[in-house]
Short mmCIF file of C-alpha atoms in Angstrom, two decimals:
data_model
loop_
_atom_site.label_atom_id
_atom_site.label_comp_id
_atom_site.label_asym_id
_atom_site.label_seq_id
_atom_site.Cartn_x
_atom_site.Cartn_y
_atom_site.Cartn_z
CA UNK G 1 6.33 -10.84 -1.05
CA UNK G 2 3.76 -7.80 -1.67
CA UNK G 3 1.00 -6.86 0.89
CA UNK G 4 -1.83 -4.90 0.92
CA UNK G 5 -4.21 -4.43 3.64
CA UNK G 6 -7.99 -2.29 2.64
CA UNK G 7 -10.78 -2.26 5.06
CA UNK G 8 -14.07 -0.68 4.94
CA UNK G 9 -17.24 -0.07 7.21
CA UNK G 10 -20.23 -1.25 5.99
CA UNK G 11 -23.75 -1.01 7.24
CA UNK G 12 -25.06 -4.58 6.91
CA UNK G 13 -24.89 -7.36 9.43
CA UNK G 14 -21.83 -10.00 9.33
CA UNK G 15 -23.77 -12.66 8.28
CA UNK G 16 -25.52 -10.88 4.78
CA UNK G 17 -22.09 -9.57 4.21
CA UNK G 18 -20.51 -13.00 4.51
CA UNK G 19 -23.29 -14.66 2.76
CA UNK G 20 -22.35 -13.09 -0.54
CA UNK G 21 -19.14 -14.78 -0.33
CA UNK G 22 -20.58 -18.03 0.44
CA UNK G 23 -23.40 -17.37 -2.93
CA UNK G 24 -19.82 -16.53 -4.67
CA UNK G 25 -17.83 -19.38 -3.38
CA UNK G 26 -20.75 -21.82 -4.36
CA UNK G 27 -21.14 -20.70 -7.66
CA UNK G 28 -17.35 -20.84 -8.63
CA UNK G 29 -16.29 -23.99 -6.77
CA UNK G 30 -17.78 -27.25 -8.27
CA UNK G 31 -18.26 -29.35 -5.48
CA UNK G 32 -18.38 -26.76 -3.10
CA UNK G 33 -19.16 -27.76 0.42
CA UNK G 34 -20.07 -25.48 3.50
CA UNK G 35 -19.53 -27.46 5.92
CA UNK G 36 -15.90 -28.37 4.64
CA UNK G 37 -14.85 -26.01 1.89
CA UNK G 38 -11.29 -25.68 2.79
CA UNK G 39 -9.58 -27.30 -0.09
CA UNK G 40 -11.78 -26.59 -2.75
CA UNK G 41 -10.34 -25.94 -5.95
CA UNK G 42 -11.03 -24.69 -9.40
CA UNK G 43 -8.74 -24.28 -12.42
CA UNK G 44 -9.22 -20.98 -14.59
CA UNK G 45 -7.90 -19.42 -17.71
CA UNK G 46 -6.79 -15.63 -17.14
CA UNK G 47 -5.26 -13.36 -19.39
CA UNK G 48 -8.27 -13.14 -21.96
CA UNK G 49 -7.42 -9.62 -22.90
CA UNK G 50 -3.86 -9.88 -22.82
CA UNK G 51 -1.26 -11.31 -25.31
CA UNK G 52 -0.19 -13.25 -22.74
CA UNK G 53 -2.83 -16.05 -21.45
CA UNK G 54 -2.08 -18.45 -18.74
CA UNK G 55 -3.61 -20.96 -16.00
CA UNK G 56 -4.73 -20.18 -12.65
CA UNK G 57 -5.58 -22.66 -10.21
CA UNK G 58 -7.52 -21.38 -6.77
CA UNK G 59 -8.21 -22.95 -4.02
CA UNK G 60 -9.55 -21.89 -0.72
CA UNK G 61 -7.33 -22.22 1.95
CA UNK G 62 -9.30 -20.96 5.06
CA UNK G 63 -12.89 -20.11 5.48
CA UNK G 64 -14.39 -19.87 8.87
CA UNK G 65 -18.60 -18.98 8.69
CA UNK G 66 -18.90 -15.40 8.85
CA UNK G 67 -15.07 -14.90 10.34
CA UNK G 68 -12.44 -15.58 7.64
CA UNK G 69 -12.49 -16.23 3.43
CA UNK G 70 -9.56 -17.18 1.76
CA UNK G 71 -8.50 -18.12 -1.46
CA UNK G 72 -4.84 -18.63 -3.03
CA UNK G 73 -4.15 -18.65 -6.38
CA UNK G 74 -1.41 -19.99 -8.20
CA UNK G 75 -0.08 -19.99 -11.93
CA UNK G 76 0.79 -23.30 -13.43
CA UNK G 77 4.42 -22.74 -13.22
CA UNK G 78 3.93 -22.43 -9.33
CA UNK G 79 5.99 -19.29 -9.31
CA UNK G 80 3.36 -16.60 -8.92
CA UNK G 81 1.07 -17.10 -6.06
CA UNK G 82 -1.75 -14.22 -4.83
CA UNK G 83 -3.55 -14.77 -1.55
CA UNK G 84 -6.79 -12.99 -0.70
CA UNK G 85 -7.92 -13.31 2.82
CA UNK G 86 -11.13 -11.43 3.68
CA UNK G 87 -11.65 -11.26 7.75
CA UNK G 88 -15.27 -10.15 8.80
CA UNK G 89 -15.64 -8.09 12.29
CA UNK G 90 -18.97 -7.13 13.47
CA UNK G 91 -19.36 -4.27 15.01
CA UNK G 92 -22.98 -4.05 16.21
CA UNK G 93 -26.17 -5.96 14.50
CA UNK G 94 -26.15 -3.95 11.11
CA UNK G 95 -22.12 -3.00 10.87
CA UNK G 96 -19.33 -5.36 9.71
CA UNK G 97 -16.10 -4.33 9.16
CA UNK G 98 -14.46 -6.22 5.89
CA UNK G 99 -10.63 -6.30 5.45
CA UNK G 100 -8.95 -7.76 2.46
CA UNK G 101 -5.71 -8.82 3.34
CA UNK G 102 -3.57 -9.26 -0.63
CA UNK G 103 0.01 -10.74 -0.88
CA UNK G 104 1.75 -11.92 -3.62
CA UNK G 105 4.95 -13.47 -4.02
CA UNK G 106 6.74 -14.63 -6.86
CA UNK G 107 10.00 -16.95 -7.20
CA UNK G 108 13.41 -15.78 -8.84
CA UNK G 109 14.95 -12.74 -9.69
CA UNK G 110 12.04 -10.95 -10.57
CA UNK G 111 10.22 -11.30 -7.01
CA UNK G 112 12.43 -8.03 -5.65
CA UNK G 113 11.31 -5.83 -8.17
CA UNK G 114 7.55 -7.05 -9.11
CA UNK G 115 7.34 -6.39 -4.88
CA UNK G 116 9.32 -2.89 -5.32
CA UNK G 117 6.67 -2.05 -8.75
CA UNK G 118 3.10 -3.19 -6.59
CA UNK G 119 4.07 -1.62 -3.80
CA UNK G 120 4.50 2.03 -5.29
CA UNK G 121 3.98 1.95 -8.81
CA UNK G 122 0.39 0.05 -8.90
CA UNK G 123 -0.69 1.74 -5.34
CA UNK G 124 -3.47 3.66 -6.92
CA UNK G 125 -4.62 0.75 -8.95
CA UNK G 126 -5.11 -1.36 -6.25
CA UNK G 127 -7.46 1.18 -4.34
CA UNK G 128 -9.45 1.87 -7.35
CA UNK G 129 -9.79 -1.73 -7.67
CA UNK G 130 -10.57 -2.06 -3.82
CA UNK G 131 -13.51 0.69 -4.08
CA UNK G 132 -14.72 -1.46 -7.34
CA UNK G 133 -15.07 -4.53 -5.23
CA UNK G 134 -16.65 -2.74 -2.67
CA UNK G 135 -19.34 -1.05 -4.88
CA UNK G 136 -20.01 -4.04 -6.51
CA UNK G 137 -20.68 -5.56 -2.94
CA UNK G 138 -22.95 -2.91 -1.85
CA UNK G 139 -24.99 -3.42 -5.07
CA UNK G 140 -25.27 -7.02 -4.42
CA UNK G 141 -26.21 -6.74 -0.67
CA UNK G 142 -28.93 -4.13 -1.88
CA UNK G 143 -30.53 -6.20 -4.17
CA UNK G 144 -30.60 -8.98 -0.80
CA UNK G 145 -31.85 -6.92 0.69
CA UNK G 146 -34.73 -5.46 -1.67
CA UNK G 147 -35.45 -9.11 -2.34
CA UNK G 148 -35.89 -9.97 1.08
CA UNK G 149 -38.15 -7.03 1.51
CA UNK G 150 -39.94 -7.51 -1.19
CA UNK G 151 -39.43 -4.45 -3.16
CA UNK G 152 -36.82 -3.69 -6.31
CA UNK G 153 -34.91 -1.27 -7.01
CA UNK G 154 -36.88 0.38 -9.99
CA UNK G 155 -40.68 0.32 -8.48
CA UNK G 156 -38.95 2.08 -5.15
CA UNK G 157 -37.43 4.87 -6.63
CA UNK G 158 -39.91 5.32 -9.15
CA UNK G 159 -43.11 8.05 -8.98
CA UNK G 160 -46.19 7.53 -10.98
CA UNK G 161 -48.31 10.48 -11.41
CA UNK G 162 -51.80 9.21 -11.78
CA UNK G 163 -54.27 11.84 -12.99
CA UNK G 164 -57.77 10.54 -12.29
CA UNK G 165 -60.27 10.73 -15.57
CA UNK G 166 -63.95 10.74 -15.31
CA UNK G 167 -66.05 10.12 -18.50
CA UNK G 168 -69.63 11.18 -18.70
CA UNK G 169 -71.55 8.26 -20.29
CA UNK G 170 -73.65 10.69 -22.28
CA UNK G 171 -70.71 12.73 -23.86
CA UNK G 172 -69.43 9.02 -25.16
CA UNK G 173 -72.51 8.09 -26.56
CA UNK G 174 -73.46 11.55 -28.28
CA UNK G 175 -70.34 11.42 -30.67
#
């Protein structure tokens, strides 16, 4: 079995940082309860871009409110299985600390080298795909947070220059 362990710092309180999950979880888990989601599953084609397509089926498997979210997914064959646990810490009112926790395992012959090939070969890969995750986060905690101040994005980093124009009423109706 592979493992991989990122973490990052970021400057939003626990509970808006584990509230996108929850938005996420609810959105791809029909049925999705908060008060008992462990268990939840959902079945998903992958491979769209691939030659090779396949089934996916996802569950989570431990979610604690603003603490722990995990999800497992397995192939229909049962002999690949990923699990992605994400642990929240915070660290004062407006810092949580997010680790993503990734292991895979697979069954047979193959499991000794596909853990040799992830752990050295597809290092990079899986930090470029960490930071994507994580920018993607920070763009969707943002936009919480721009909503919940009532502001966007576009009319708070946008200047108008107004130029004021006064019209004398007796140059308008000479002409």
């Amino acid at each position: 079995m592979s493992l991989h362990e990122s973490e990052v710092i970021l400057d939003y309180s626990v509970k808006d940082v584990f509230s996108i999950f929850a938005k996420t979880a609810k959105r791809d888990f029909p049925g999705f309860n908060e008060k008992d989601p462990i268990g939840a599953t959902v079945t998903k084609q992958v491979g769209a871009y691939s030659s090779k397509t396949g089934t996916m089926t996802v569950e989570i498997t431990d979610y604690i409110k603003n603490e722990v979210y995990e999800i497992r997914s397995n192939n229909s064959s049962g002999s690949l299985v990923y699990i992605s646990r994400y642990e929240f810490t915070a660290l004062d009112e407006n810092k949580t600390k997010l680790v993503l926790i990734e292991s895979e395992g697979a069954n047979g012959i193959f499991s000794t080298v596909n853990v040799f090939m992830t752990k050295y070969l597809f290092k990079k890969r899986i930090k470029r795909r960490f930071d994507y995750f994580v920018k993607s986060l920070e763009n969707e905690l943002q936009a919480l947070m721009d909503r919940r101040n009532g502001t966007n994005r576009k009319s708070a980093n946008t200047e108008v220059d107004t130029e004021e124009v006064v019209v004398d009423k007796e140059e308008m109706t000479e002409e």
